[in-house]
Amino acid sequence: MVVDRTQSTAFMKKGDREKRVRSGTTTSVNMASANPLYYAAVPKPQLVTLDAKTAKESHIDTVMEIDSRFLDGIGSGCYPGYLGNDFKLFGKPALLYRKFTHDLLDQIAKNAKQAPKRASVLNGRDGAGKSAELLKAASVAASSGHIVIYAHSAVTWVNSSRPYAPQSGTNMFTQPELATELLRSVSLVSGNALARVPLGKEIALGKKKSLDATKTLADLVNVGLQTPSLAHIVLENLLEVASTQTKVPVLLAIDEVNSLWCNTLYRDQSDNILPANRLRLINTMLPFFEGKQTLAKGWVLGASSYSDLRFMPKDLNKRLNPPAMIPLANAELSKDLVAFPPTELPFDVIPMGTISAIETWALMHFYHRTK
């Protein structure tokens, strides 16, 4: 609970009655005799907005504001991890532009010409900045004209907080509300980029609905927004067309990506726990992170999360963070595969270390400026 210091009972002192004049239920302060440091307005420094034009090496180790248009597109308050608390502390959505950020954005620019064969996942301990880096990457990619499909919290897909329903004739379950929200975000963030990509073929969307080859991805997404029951099939066709075309690069970015392989908190009709791959939304994303489906131009990028280990499969955790192995003196024993736990993953891992001393100084300087 946050208490206004000027209205608490302890704040009223007998000797200071001349400074305070009761007015209804509030307390006004005579600023002429008040401590100017105590009542000073919180400064709001002007920050450079991070986008494709300002993502420069000269801005490394400076705090930059996240593009408000991108944040509005993904939804008000839809911040990953603990970033919402940081933004409240700063007074605005701002993050440190790190050397790691600069290198990550350089890689996005390179992959815009030709996508790698495998997805990549940012991995590091809690607080390393994985969610912040993924958010910055998605924001800058959107400003540079990518089609950005960004999910700030995949845990909400599996933690039973959202509606789901069995899909007729299959063992899958649908989440049309979540699929519609994702389509809305893509439309708001990448509307112009979607309009540049023709479908290239007729797409059937149910028994009575179809789009001809001259329509664009923007038209396709609009169908899903207007008819939520078609949201899943629209999202699947969006990914199929976007992944094969070469006109506009694509960034598929999913935070808390480990949720794609977990056991969910949902249950089927027999009260059995649902594995994540029986949710149609997750089943649409999995092939891109398992190397079964690739992009022609762009990047498939995720970020791991250890904040709720219910959604971090133990096997995946071990492979992401294998224990340090000590070379064995016995040559025969060293050949035993059991002594060396499997570390193969269907995606590449980008390790994230802790914040550096210089980066810490930059943040402390910003804290001091904003008091």
mmCIF file of C-alpha atoms in Angstrom:
data_model
loop_
_atom_site.group_PDB
_atom_site.id
_atom_site.type_symbol
_atom_site.label_atom_id
_atom_site.label_comp_id
_atom_site.label_asym_id
_atom_site.label_seq_id
_atom_site.Cartn_x
_atom_site.Cartn_y
_atom_site.Cartn_z
ATOM 1 C CA MET A 1 0.000 0.000 0.000
ATOM 2 C CA VAL A 2 1.362 3.411 -0.980
ATOM 3 C CA VAL A 3 0.633 6.246 1.448
ATOM 4 C CA ASP A 4 0.869 9.935 0.557
ATOM 5 C CA ARG A 5 3.334 11.404 3.044
ATOM 6 C CA THR A 6 1.502 14.723 3.089
ATOM 7 C CA GLN A 7 -1.747 13.129 4.237
ATOM 8 C CA SER A 8 -0.639 10.676 6.935
ATOM 9 C CA THR A 9 -1.475 11.387 10.585
ATOM 10 C CA ALA A 10 2.197 11.307 11.532
ATOM 11 C CA PHE A 11 2.919 14.089 9.073
ATOM 12 C CA MET A 12 0.814 16.622 11.003
ATOM 13 C CA LYS A 13 2.937 18.176 13.733
ATOM 14 C CA LYS A 14 1.739 20.573 16.391
ATOM 15 C CA GLY A 15 4.512 23.040 15.684
ATOM 16 C CA ASP A 16 3.840 23.165 11.970
ATOM 17 C CA ARG A 17 0.180 24.120 11.884
ATOM 18 C CA GLU A 18 0.925 27.367 10.040
ATOM 19 C CA LYS A 19 2.301 25.382 7.129
ATOM 20 C CA ARG A 20 -0.811 23.275 6.591
ATOM 21 C CA VAL A 21 -4.344 24.365 5.974
ATOM 22 C CA ARG A 22 -7.067 21.742 6.059
ATOM 23 C CA SER A 23 -9.293 21.786 2.988
ATOM 24 C CA GLY A 24 -11.963 19.100 3.074
ATOM 25 C CA THR A 25 -10.243 15.700 3.169
ATOM 26 C CA THR A 26 -6.906 16.892 1.761
ATOM 27 C CA THR A 27 -4.012 18.861 3.161
ATOM 28 C CA SER A 28 -2.624 21.849 1.293
ATOM 29 C CA VAL A 29 0.934 22.993 1.892
ATOM 30 C CA ASN A 30 2.234 26.555 2.068
ATOM 31 C CA MET A 31 5.096 26.176 -0.399
ATOM 32 C CA ALA A 32 6.686 29.431 0.750
ATOM 33 C CA SER A 33 7.740 27.794 4.022
ATOM 34 C CA ALA A 34 8.043 24.166 2.830
ATOM 35 C CA ASN A 35 11.322 22.333 2.249
ATOM 36 C CA PRO A 36 11.996 22.839 -1.484
ATOM 37 C CA LEU A 37 13.986 19.580 -1.749
ATOM 38 C CA TYR A 38 11.203 17.533 -0.196
ATOM 39 C CA TYR A 39 8.504 18.954 -2.444
ATOM 40 C CA ALA A 40 10.584 19.307 -5.616
ATOM 41 C CA ALA A 41 8.865 17.968 -8.731
ATOM 42 C CA VAL A 42 10.310 14.723 -10.074
ATOM 43 C CA PRO A 43 12.429 15.633 -13.100
ATOM 44 C CA LYS A 44 11.446 14.097 -16.434
ATOM 45 C CA PRO A 45 14.563 14.017 -18.591
ATOM 46 C CA GLN A 46 14.122 14.062 -22.345
ATOM 47 C CA LEU A 47 15.175 10.712 -23.760
ATOM 48 C CA VAL A 48 15.930 9.626 -27.303
ATOM 49 C CA THR A 49 13.351 7.164 -28.620
ATOM 50 C CA LEU A 50 14.866 3.823 -29.603
ATOM 51 C CA ASP A 51 14.078 2.918 -33.212
ATOM 52 C CA ALA A 52 15.802 1.801 -36.399
ATOM 53 C CA LYS A 53 17.380 5.252 -36.915
ATOM 54 C CA THR A 54 18.629 5.819 -33.365
ATOM 55 C CA ALA A 55 19.971 2.316 -32.711
ATOM 56 C CA LYS A 56 23.556 3.496 -33.041
ATOM 57 C CA GLU A 57 26.826 2.560 -31.406
ATOM 58 C CA SER A 58 27.086 6.100 -30.011
ATOM 59 C CA HIS A 59 24.022 5.436 -27.838
ATOM 60 C CA ILE A 60 25.482 2.380 -26.091
ATOM 61 C CA ASP A 61 25.224 2.669 -22.287
ATOM 62 C CA THR A 62 22.509 5.314 -22.447
ATOM 63 C CA VAL A 63 18.895 4.959 -21.354
ATOM 64 C CA MET A 64 16.485 5.260 -24.272
ATOM 65 C CA GLU A 65 12.701 5.416 -24.447
ATOM 66 C CA ILE A 66 10.783 2.545 -26.051
ATOM 67 C CA ASP A 67 8.666 3.611 -29.023
ATOM 68 C CA SER A 68 5.185 4.405 -27.683
ATOM 69 C CA ARG A 69 3.587 3.289 -30.963
ATOM 70 C CA PHE A 70 4.970 -0.194 -30.490
ATOM 71 C CA LEU A 71 3.865 -0.350 -26.848
ATOM 72 C CA ASP A 72 0.373 0.800 -27.813
ATOM 73 C CA GLY A 73 0.323 -1.942 -30.428
ATOM 74 C CA ILE A 74 1.144 -4.797 -28.080
ATOM 75 C CA GLY A 75 -1.383 -3.508 -25.549
ATOM 76 C CA SER A 76 -1.351 -1.036 -22.679
ATOM 77 C CA GLY A 77 0.483 -2.511 -19.704
ATOM 78 C CA CYS A 78 1.447 -5.689 -21.593
ATOM 79 C CA TYR A 79 5.042 -5.610 -20.417
ATOM 80 C CA PRO A 80 7.085 -8.786 -20.015
ATOM 81 C CA GLY A 81 8.528 -9.917 -16.710
ATOM 82 C CA TYR A 82 9.121 -7.156 -14.190
ATOM 83 C CA LEU A 83 9.532 -4.391 -16.759
ATOM 84 C CA GLY A 84 6.245 -2.769 -15.748
ATOM 85 C CA ASN A 85 7.723 -2.043 -12.308
ATOM 86 C CA ASP A 86 10.877 -0.598 -13.892
ATOM 87 C CA PHE A 87 8.837 1.672 -16.125
ATOM 88 C CA LYS A 88 6.870 2.966 -13.136
ATOM 89 C CA LEU A 89 10.140 3.665 -11.350
ATOM 90 C CA PHE A 90 11.534 5.554 -14.356
ATOM 91 C CA GLY A 91 8.271 7.422 -14.925
ATOM 92 C CA LYS A 92 8.323 6.327 -18.575
ATOM 93 C CA PRO A 93 9.017 3.151 -20.598
ATOM 94 C CA ALA A 94 12.785 3.397 -20.900
ATOM 95 C CA LEU A 95 15.575 0.815 -21.016
ATOM 96 C CA LEU A 96 19.347 0.799 -21.221
ATOM 97 C CA TYR A 97 20.779 0.477 -24.718
ATOM 98 C CA ARG A 98 23.515 -2.072 -24.059
ATOM 99 C CA LYS A 99 26.362 -3.387 -26.181
ATOM 100 C CA PHE A 100 24.407 -6.647 -26.174
ATOM 101 C CA THR A 101 21.388 -4.773 -27.569
ATOM 102 C CA HIS A 102 23.469 -3.255 -30.341
ATOM 103 C CA ASP A 103 24.904 -6.638 -31.354
ATOM 104 C CA LEU A 104 21.455 -8.238 -31.267
ATOM 105 C CA LEU A 105 20.022 -5.547 -33.537
ATOM 106 C CA ASP A 106 22.976 -5.937 -35.902
ATOM 107 C CA GLN A 107 22.121 -9.623 -36.184
ATOM 108 C CA ILE A 108 18.475 -8.806 -36.905
ATOM 109 C CA ALA A 109 19.611 -6.528 -39.742
ATOM 110 C CA LYS A 110 21.800 -9.300 -41.195
ATOM 111 C CA ASN A 111 19.055 -11.909 -40.902
ATOM 112 C CA ALA A 112 16.665 -9.565 -42.734
ATOM 113 C CA LYS A 113 18.525 -10.548 -45.912
ATOM 114 C CA GLN A 114 18.557 -14.290 -45.257
ATOM 115 C CA ALA A 115 17.191 -16.079 -42.216
ATOM 116 C CA PRO A 116 19.275 -18.630 -40.296
ATOM 117 C CA LYS A 117 18.212 -22.267 -40.396
ATOM 118 C CA ARG A 118 17.639 -22.448 -36.649
ATOM 119 C CA ALA A 119 15.853 -20.315 -34.103
ATOM 120 C CA SER A 120 17.771 -18.606 -31.293
ATOM 121 C CA VAL A 121 16.862 -18.283 -27.612
ATOM 122 C CA LEU A 122 18.222 -15.742 -25.135
ATOM 123 C CA ASN A 123 19.165 -17.560 -21.946
ATOM 124 C CA GLY A 124 20.455 -16.369 -18.583
ATOM 125 C CA ARG A 125 19.586 -16.125 -14.944
ATOM 126 C CA ASP A 126 16.576 -14.161 -13.716
ATOM 127 C CA GLY A 127 17.235 -10.438 -13.996
ATOM 128 C CA ALA A 128 19.839 -10.782 -16.756
ATOM 129 C CA GLY A 129 17.658 -8.704 -19.072
ATOM 130 C CA LYS A 130 16.300 -11.341 -21.478
ATOM 131 C CA SER A 131 12.787 -9.902 -21.635
ATOM 132 C CA ALA A 132 14.130 -6.352 -21.986
ATOM 133 C CA GLU A 133 16.360 -7.352 -24.903
ATOM 134 C CA LEU A 134 13.538 -9.169 -26.666
ATOM 135 C CA LEU A 135 11.235 -6.175 -26.222
ATOM 136 C CA LYS A 136 13.845 -3.780 -27.618
ATOM 137 C CA ALA A 137 14.527 -6.111 -30.535
ATOM 138 C CA ALA A 138 10.835 -6.372 -31.422
ATOM 139 C CA SER A 139 10.330 -2.608 -31.135
ATOM 140 C CA VAL A 140 13.257 -1.737 -33.399
ATOM 141 C CA ALA A 141 12.353 -4.459 -35.917
ATOM 142 C CA ALA A 142 8.825 -3.028 -36.152
ATOM 143 C CA SER A 143 10.195 0.477 -36.760
ATOM 144 C CA SER A 144 12.441 -0.851 -39.544
ATOM 145 C CA GLY A 145 9.522 -2.375 -41.447
ATOM 146 C CA HIS A 146 9.573 -6.013 -40.327
ATOM 147 C CA ILE A 147 6.467 -8.080 -39.827
ATOM 148 C CA VAL A 148 6.708 -8.521 -36.057
ATOM 149 C CA ILE A 149 4.843 -11.327 -34.310
ATOM 150 C CA TYR A 150 5.678 -10.669 -30.653
ATOM 151 C CA ALA A 151 4.304 -12.477 -27.611
ATOM 152 C CA HIS A 152 5.335 -10.855 -24.335
ATOM 153 C CA SER A 153 4.224 -13.769 -22.114
ATOM 154 C CA ALA A 154 3.817 -17.310 -23.413
ATOM 155 C CA VAL A 155 3.099 -18.422 -19.840
ATOM 156 C CA THR A 156 -0.387 -16.924 -20.176
ATOM 157 C CA TRP A 157 -0.966 -19.464 -22.965
ATOM 158 C CA VAL A 158 -0.469 -22.404 -20.582
ATOM 159 C CA ASN A 159 -1.329 -21.282 -17.034
ATOM 160 C CA SER A 160 -5.107 -21.807 -17.431
ATOM 161 C CA SER A 161 -5.819 -18.092 -17.028
ATOM 162 C CA ARG A 162 -7.478 -17.827 -20.449
ATOM 163 C CA PRO A 163 -10.454 -19.638 -22.045
ATOM 164 C CA TYR A 164 -9.892 -22.815 -24.059
ATOM 165 C CA ALA A 165 -12.130 -25.335 -25.793
ATOM 166 C CA PRO A 166 -11.753 -28.766 -27.399
ATOM 167 C CA GLN A 167 -11.423 -28.743 -31.174
ATOM 168 C CA SER A 168 -14.017 -30.951 -32.814
ATOM 169 C CA GLY A 169 -12.691 -34.154 -34.364
ATOM 170 C CA THR A 170 -9.170 -33.819 -32.939
ATOM 171 C CA ASN A 171 -7.331 -34.132 -29.620
ATOM 172 C CA MET A 172 -6.333 -30.440 -29.825
ATOM 173 C CA PHE A 173 -7.681 -27.462 -27.883
ATOM 174 C CA THR A 174 -8.271 -23.968 -29.209
ATOM 175 C CA GLN A 175 -7.750 -20.548 -27.598
ATOM 176 C CA PRO A 176 -9.467 -18.161 -30.033
ATOM 177 C CA GLU A 177 -9.309 -15.229 -27.624
ATOM 178 C CA LEU A 178 -5.506 -15.452 -27.350
ATOM 179 C CA ALA A 179 -5.122 -15.997 -31.096
ATOM 180 C CA THR A 180 -7.258 -12.918 -31.794
ATOM 181 C CA GLU A 181 -5.200 -10.796 -29.392
ATOM 182 C CA LEU A 182 -1.989 -11.877 -31.113
ATOM 183 C CA LEU A 183 -3.433 -11.017 -34.523
ATOM 184 C CA ARG A 184 -4.533 -7.602 -33.242
ATOM 185 C CA SER A 185 -1.026 -6.911 -31.984
ATOM 186 C CA VAL A 186 0.513 -7.911 -35.331
ATOM 187 C CA SER A 187 -1.962 -5.689 -37.170
ATOM 188 C CA LEU A 188 -1.273 -2.634 -35.018
ATOM 189 C CA VAL A 189 2.499 -3.063 -34.926
ATOM 190 C CA SER A 190 3.091 -4.154 -38.523
ATOM 191 C CA GLY A 191 0.048 -2.992 -40.492
ATOM 192 C CA ASN A 192 2.045 -1.318 -43.271
ATOM 193 C CA ALA A 193 4.372 -4.302 -43.648
ATOM 194 C CA LEU A 194 1.426 -6.716 -43.855
ATOM 195 C CA ALA A 195 -0.156 -4.638 -46.622
ATOM 196 C CA ARG A 196 2.991 -5.039 -48.734
ATOM 197 C CA VAL A 197 2.782 -8.838 -48.909
ATOM 198 C CA PRO A 198 0.276 -10.423 -51.334
ATOM 199 C CA LEU A 199 -1.088 -13.845 -50.451
ATOM 200 C CA GLY A 200 0.069 -15.269 -53.769
ATOM 201 C CA LYS A 201 -2.572 -18.003 -53.691
ATOM 202 C CA GLU A 202 -6.203 -18.462 -52.782
ATOM 203 C CA ILE A 203 -6.668 -19.235 -49.096
ATOM 204 C CA ALA A 204 -9.718 -21.099 -47.835
ATOM 205 C CA LEU A 205 -10.881 -20.034 -44.383
ATOM 206 C CA GLY A 206 -13.678 -22.440 -43.634
ATOM 207 C CA LYS A 207 -16.563 -23.652 -45.787
ATOM 208 C CA LYS A 208 -17.879 -20.286 -46.955
ATOM 209 C CA LYS A 209 -14.914 -17.924 -46.537
ATOM 210 C CA SER A 210 -11.867 -17.554 -48.767
ATOM 211 C CA LEU A 211 -9.454 -14.889 -49.980
ATOM 212 C CA ASP A 212 -8.108 -14.713 -53.527
ATOM 213 C CA ALA A 213 -4.431 -14.481 -54.398
ATOM 214 C CA THR A 214 -4.502 -10.704 -54.931
ATOM 215 C CA LYS A 215 -5.369 -9.995 -51.298
ATOM 216 C CA THR A 216 -2.628 -9.132 -48.808
ATOM 217 C CA LEU A 217 -1.624 -10.359 -45.373
ATOM 218 C CA ALA A 218 -3.352 -7.280 -43.963
ATOM 219 C CA ASP A 219 -6.644 -8.502 -45.483
ATOM 220 C CA LEU A 220 -6.030 -11.958 -44.033
ATOM 221 C CA VAL A 221 -5.426 -10.637 -40.523
ATOM 222 C CA ASN A 222 -8.556 -8.477 -40.727
ATOM 223 C CA VAL A 223 -10.634 -11.610 -41.288
ATOM 224 C CA GLY A 224 -9.322 -13.072 -38.055
ATOM 225 C CA LEU A 225 -10.075 -9.862 -36.181
ATOM 226 C CA GLN A 226 -13.603 -9.650 -37.541
ATOM 227 C CA THR A 227 -14.336 -13.353 -36.994
ATOM 228 C CA PRO A 228 -12.566 -14.649 -33.845
ATOM 229 C CA SER A 229 -13.674 -18.211 -34.578
ATOM 230 C CA LEU A 230 -11.302 -18.099 -37.579
ATOM 231 C CA ALA A 231 -8.407 -16.595 -35.622
ATOM 232 C CA HIS A 232 -6.416 -19.842 -35.421
ATOM 233 C CA ILE A 233 -6.616 -20.701 -39.105
ATOM 234 C CA VAL A 234 -5.834 -17.075 -39.992
ATOM 235 C CA LEU A 235 -2.739 -17.110 -37.741
ATOM 236 C CA GLU A 236 -1.565 -20.397 -39.255
ATOM 237 C CA ASN A 237 -1.943 -19.069 -42.791
ATOM 238 C CA LEU A 238 -0.265 -15.795 -41.796
ATOM 239 C CA LEU A 239 2.808 -17.684 -40.607
ATOM 240 C CA GLU A 240 2.825 -19.942 -43.648
ATOM 241 C CA VAL A 241 2.735 -17.068 -46.148
ATOM 242 C CA ALA A 242 4.995 -14.743 -44.132
ATOM 243 C CA SER A 243 7.641 -17.434 -43.641
ATOM 244 C CA THR A 244 7.998 -18.235 -47.354
ATOM 245 C CA GLN A 245 7.818 -14.754 -48.912
ATOM 246 C CA THR A 246 10.950 -12.653 -49.479
ATOM 247 C CA LYS A 247 9.437 -9.195 -49.828
ATOM 248 C CA VAL A 248 9.423 -8.257 -46.113
ATOM 249 C CA PRO A 249 11.562 -9.725 -43.307
ATOM 250 C CA VAL A 250 9.803 -11.323 -40.339
ATOM 251 C CA LEU A 251 10.614 -11.363 -36.626
ATOM 252 C CA LEU A 252 8.849 -14.064 -34.625
ATOM 253 C CA ALA A 253 9.671 -13.229 -30.995
ATOM 254 C CA ILE A 254 8.281 -15.182 -28.045
ATOM 255 C CA ASP A 255 9.108 -14.454 -24.420
ATOM 256 C CA GLU A 256 8.960 -17.267 -21.824
ATOM 257 C CA VAL A 257 9.498 -19.586 -24.778
ATOM 258 C CA ASN A 258 10.134 -22.581 -22.494
ATOM 259 C CA SER A 259 6.355 -22.686 -22.030
ATOM 260 C CA LEU A 260 6.075 -24.250 -25.483
ATOM 261 C CA TRP A 261 7.415 -27.566 -24.120
ATOM 262 C CA CYS A 262 5.847 -27.678 -20.647
ATOM 263 C CA ASN A 263 2.882 -29.461 -19.112
ATOM 264 C CA THR A 264 0.115 -26.880 -18.867
ATOM 265 C CA LEU A 265 -2.367 -26.212 -16.081
ATOM 266 C CA TYR A 266 -5.199 -27.082 -18.466
ATOM 267 C CA ARG A 267 -6.940 -30.468 -18.413
ATOM 268 C CA ASP A 268 -8.787 -32.466 -21.024
ATOM 269 C CA GLN A 269 -12.264 -33.977 -20.784
ATOM 270 C CA SER A 270 -10.865 -36.933 -18.817
ATOM 271 C CA ASP A 271 -9.140 -34.618 -16.330
ATOM 272 C CA ASN A 272 -5.705 -35.457 -17.724
ATOM 273 C CA ILE A 273 -3.036 -32.756 -17.774
ATOM 274 C CA LEU A 274 -2.623 -31.211 -21.211
ATOM 275 C CA PRO A 275 0.900 -31.001 -22.627
ATOM 276 C CA ALA A 276 1.544 -27.684 -24.337
ATOM 277 C CA ASN A 277 1.642 -29.182 -27.827
ATOM 278 C CA ARG A 278 -2.061 -30.046 -27.590
ATOM 279 C CA LEU A 279 -2.906 -26.340 -27.574
ATOM 280 C CA ARG A 280 -3.392 -25.217 -31.147
ATOM 281 C CA LEU A 281 -1.747 -21.837 -30.601
ATOM 282 C CA ILE A 282 1.439 -23.403 -29.253
ATOM 283 C CA ASN A 283 1.371 -26.140 -31.872
ATOM 284 C CA THR A 284 1.468 -23.365 -34.486
ATOM 285 C CA MET A 285 4.658 -21.869 -33.005
ATOM 286 C CA LEU A 286 6.575 -25.054 -32.127
ATOM 287 C CA PRO A 287 7.798 -25.943 -35.644
ATOM 288 C CA PHE A 288 9.675 -22.639 -35.877
ATOM 289 C CA PHE A 289 11.580 -23.313 -32.651
ATOM 290 C CA GLU A 290 12.201 -26.979 -33.405
ATOM 291 C CA GLY A 291 13.707 -26.399 -36.851
ATOM 292 C CA LYS A 292 10.800 -28.000 -38.713
ATOM 293 C CA GLN A 293 9.712 -24.713 -40.260
ATOM 294 C CA THR A 294 11.957 -21.766 -41.147
ATOM 295 C CA LEU A 295 11.731 -18.200 -42.400
ATOM 296 C CA ALA A 296 13.017 -17.065 -45.770
ATOM 297 C CA LYS A 297 14.016 -13.655 -44.369
ATOM 298 C CA GLY A 298 14.112 -12.643 -40.724
ATOM 299 C CA TRP A 299 14.666 -14.376 -37.408
ATOM 300 C CA VAL A 300 12.894 -16.646 -34.948
ATOM 301 C CA LEU A 301 13.942 -15.410 -31.516
ATOM 302 C CA GLY A 302 12.842 -16.407 -28.029
ATOM 303 C CA ALA A 303 13.748 -15.755 -24.413
ATOM 304 C CA SER A 304 13.741 -18.261 -21.561
ATOM 305 C CA SER A 305 12.246 -17.567 -18.148
ATOM 306 C CA TYR A 306 12.952 -19.105 -14.746
ATOM 307 C CA SER A 307 10.516 -16.996 -12.734
ATOM 308 C CA ASP A 308 7.992 -19.854 -12.541
ATOM 309 C CA LEU A 309 9.651 -23.255 -12.777
ATOM 310 C CA ARG A 310 6.301 -24.985 -13.247
ATOM 311 C CA PHE A 311 6.600 -23.937 -16.878
ATOM 312 C CA MET A 312 10.301 -24.745 -17.291
ATOM 313 C CA PRO A 313 10.574 -28.466 -18.150
ATOM 314 C CA LYS A 314 13.336 -30.115 -16.109
ATOM 315 C CA ASP A 315 14.882 -31.731 -19.171
ATOM 316 C CA LEU A 316 14.978 -28.403 -21.009
ATOM 317 C CA ASN A 317 16.439 -26.688 -17.941
ATOM 318 C CA LYS A 318 19.270 -29.227 -17.815
ATOM 319 C CA ARG A 319 20.029 -28.822 -21.482
ATOM 320 C CA LEU A 320 19.936 -25.025 -21.292
ATOM 321 C CA ASN A 321 22.155 -25.000 -18.209
ATOM 322 C CA PRO A 322 24.325 -28.132 -18.253
ATOM 323 C CA PRO A 323 26.515 -28.607 -15.161
ATOM 324 C CA ALA A 324 30.200 -27.827 -15.529
ATOM 325 C CA MET A 325 31.924 -31.055 -16.537
ATOM 326 C CA ILE A 326 35.310 -32.001 -15.116
ATOM 327 C CA PRO A 327 37.561 -33.937 -17.513
ATOM 328 C CA LEU A 328 37.830 -37.545 -16.371
ATOM 329 C CA ALA A 329 41.248 -39.087 -15.884
ATOM 330 C CA ASN A 330 39.972 -42.526 -16.856
ATOM 331 C CA ALA A 331 39.914 -42.548 -20.651
ATOM 332 C CA GLU A 332 37.512 -45.482 -20.798
ATOM 333 C CA LEU A 333 35.076 -43.821 -18.421
ATOM 334 C CA SER A 334 35.266 -40.569 -20.361
ATOM 335 C CA LYS A 335 33.786 -42.405 -23.352
ATOM 336 C CA ASP A 336 30.669 -43.200 -21.352
ATOM 337 C CA LEU A 337 27.929 -40.930 -22.678
ATOM 338 C CA VAL A 338 26.110 -41.139 -19.365
ATOM 339 C CA ALA A 339 28.897 -39.097 -17.798
ATOM 340 C CA PHE A 340 28.125 -36.257 -20.180
ATOM 341 C CA PRO A 341 24.440 -35.221 -20.125
ATOM 342 C CA PRO A 342 22.888 -34.466 -23.534
ATOM 343 C CA THR A 343 22.942 -30.780 -24.438
ATOM 344 C CA GLU A 344 21.535 -30.904 -27.955
ATOM 345 C CA LEU A 345 18.746 -28.414 -28.516
ATOM 346 C CA PRO A 346 16.636 -27.713 -31.605
ATOM 347 C CA PHE A 347 17.616 -24.033 -31.390
ATOM 348 C CA ASP A 348 20.753 -21.981 -30.825
ATOM 349 C CA VAL A 349 21.323 -20.502 -27.357
ATOM 350 C CA ILE A 350 22.509 -16.921 -26.907
ATOM 351 C CA PRO A 351 23.889 -16.648 -23.346
ATOM 352 C CA MET A 352 23.323 -13.461 -21.392
ATOM 353 C CA GLY A 353 25.674 -12.512 -18.595
ATOM 354 C CA THR A 354 25.128 -10.108 -15.754
ATOM 355 C CA ILE A 355 25.136 -6.362 -16.212
ATOM 356 C CA SER A 356 28.609 -4.808 -16.451
ATOM 357 C CA ALA A 357 30.094 -2.130 -14.184
ATOM 358 C CA ILE A 358 29.794 0.508 -16.917
ATOM 359 C CA GLU A 359 26.163 -0.399 -17.522
ATOM 360 C CA THR A 360 25.485 -0.226 -13.795
ATOM 361 C CA TRP A 361 27.012 3.259 -13.660
ATOM 362 C CA ALA A 362 24.836 4.370 -16.598
ATOM 363 C CA LEU A 363 21.705 3.171 -14.797
ATOM 364 C CA MET A 364 22.721 4.774 -11.501
ATOM 365 C CA HIS A 365 23.345 8.049 -13.333
ATOM 366 C CA PHE A 366 19.864 7.840 -14.829
ATOM 367 C CA TYR A 367 18.343 7.065 -11.402
ATOM 368 C CA HIS A 368 20.099 10.109 -9.991
ATOM 369 C CA ARG A 369 18.764 12.342 -12.765
ATOM 370 C CA THR A 370 15.211 11.149 -12.192
ATOM 371 C CA LYS A 371 15.579 11.047 -8.377
#
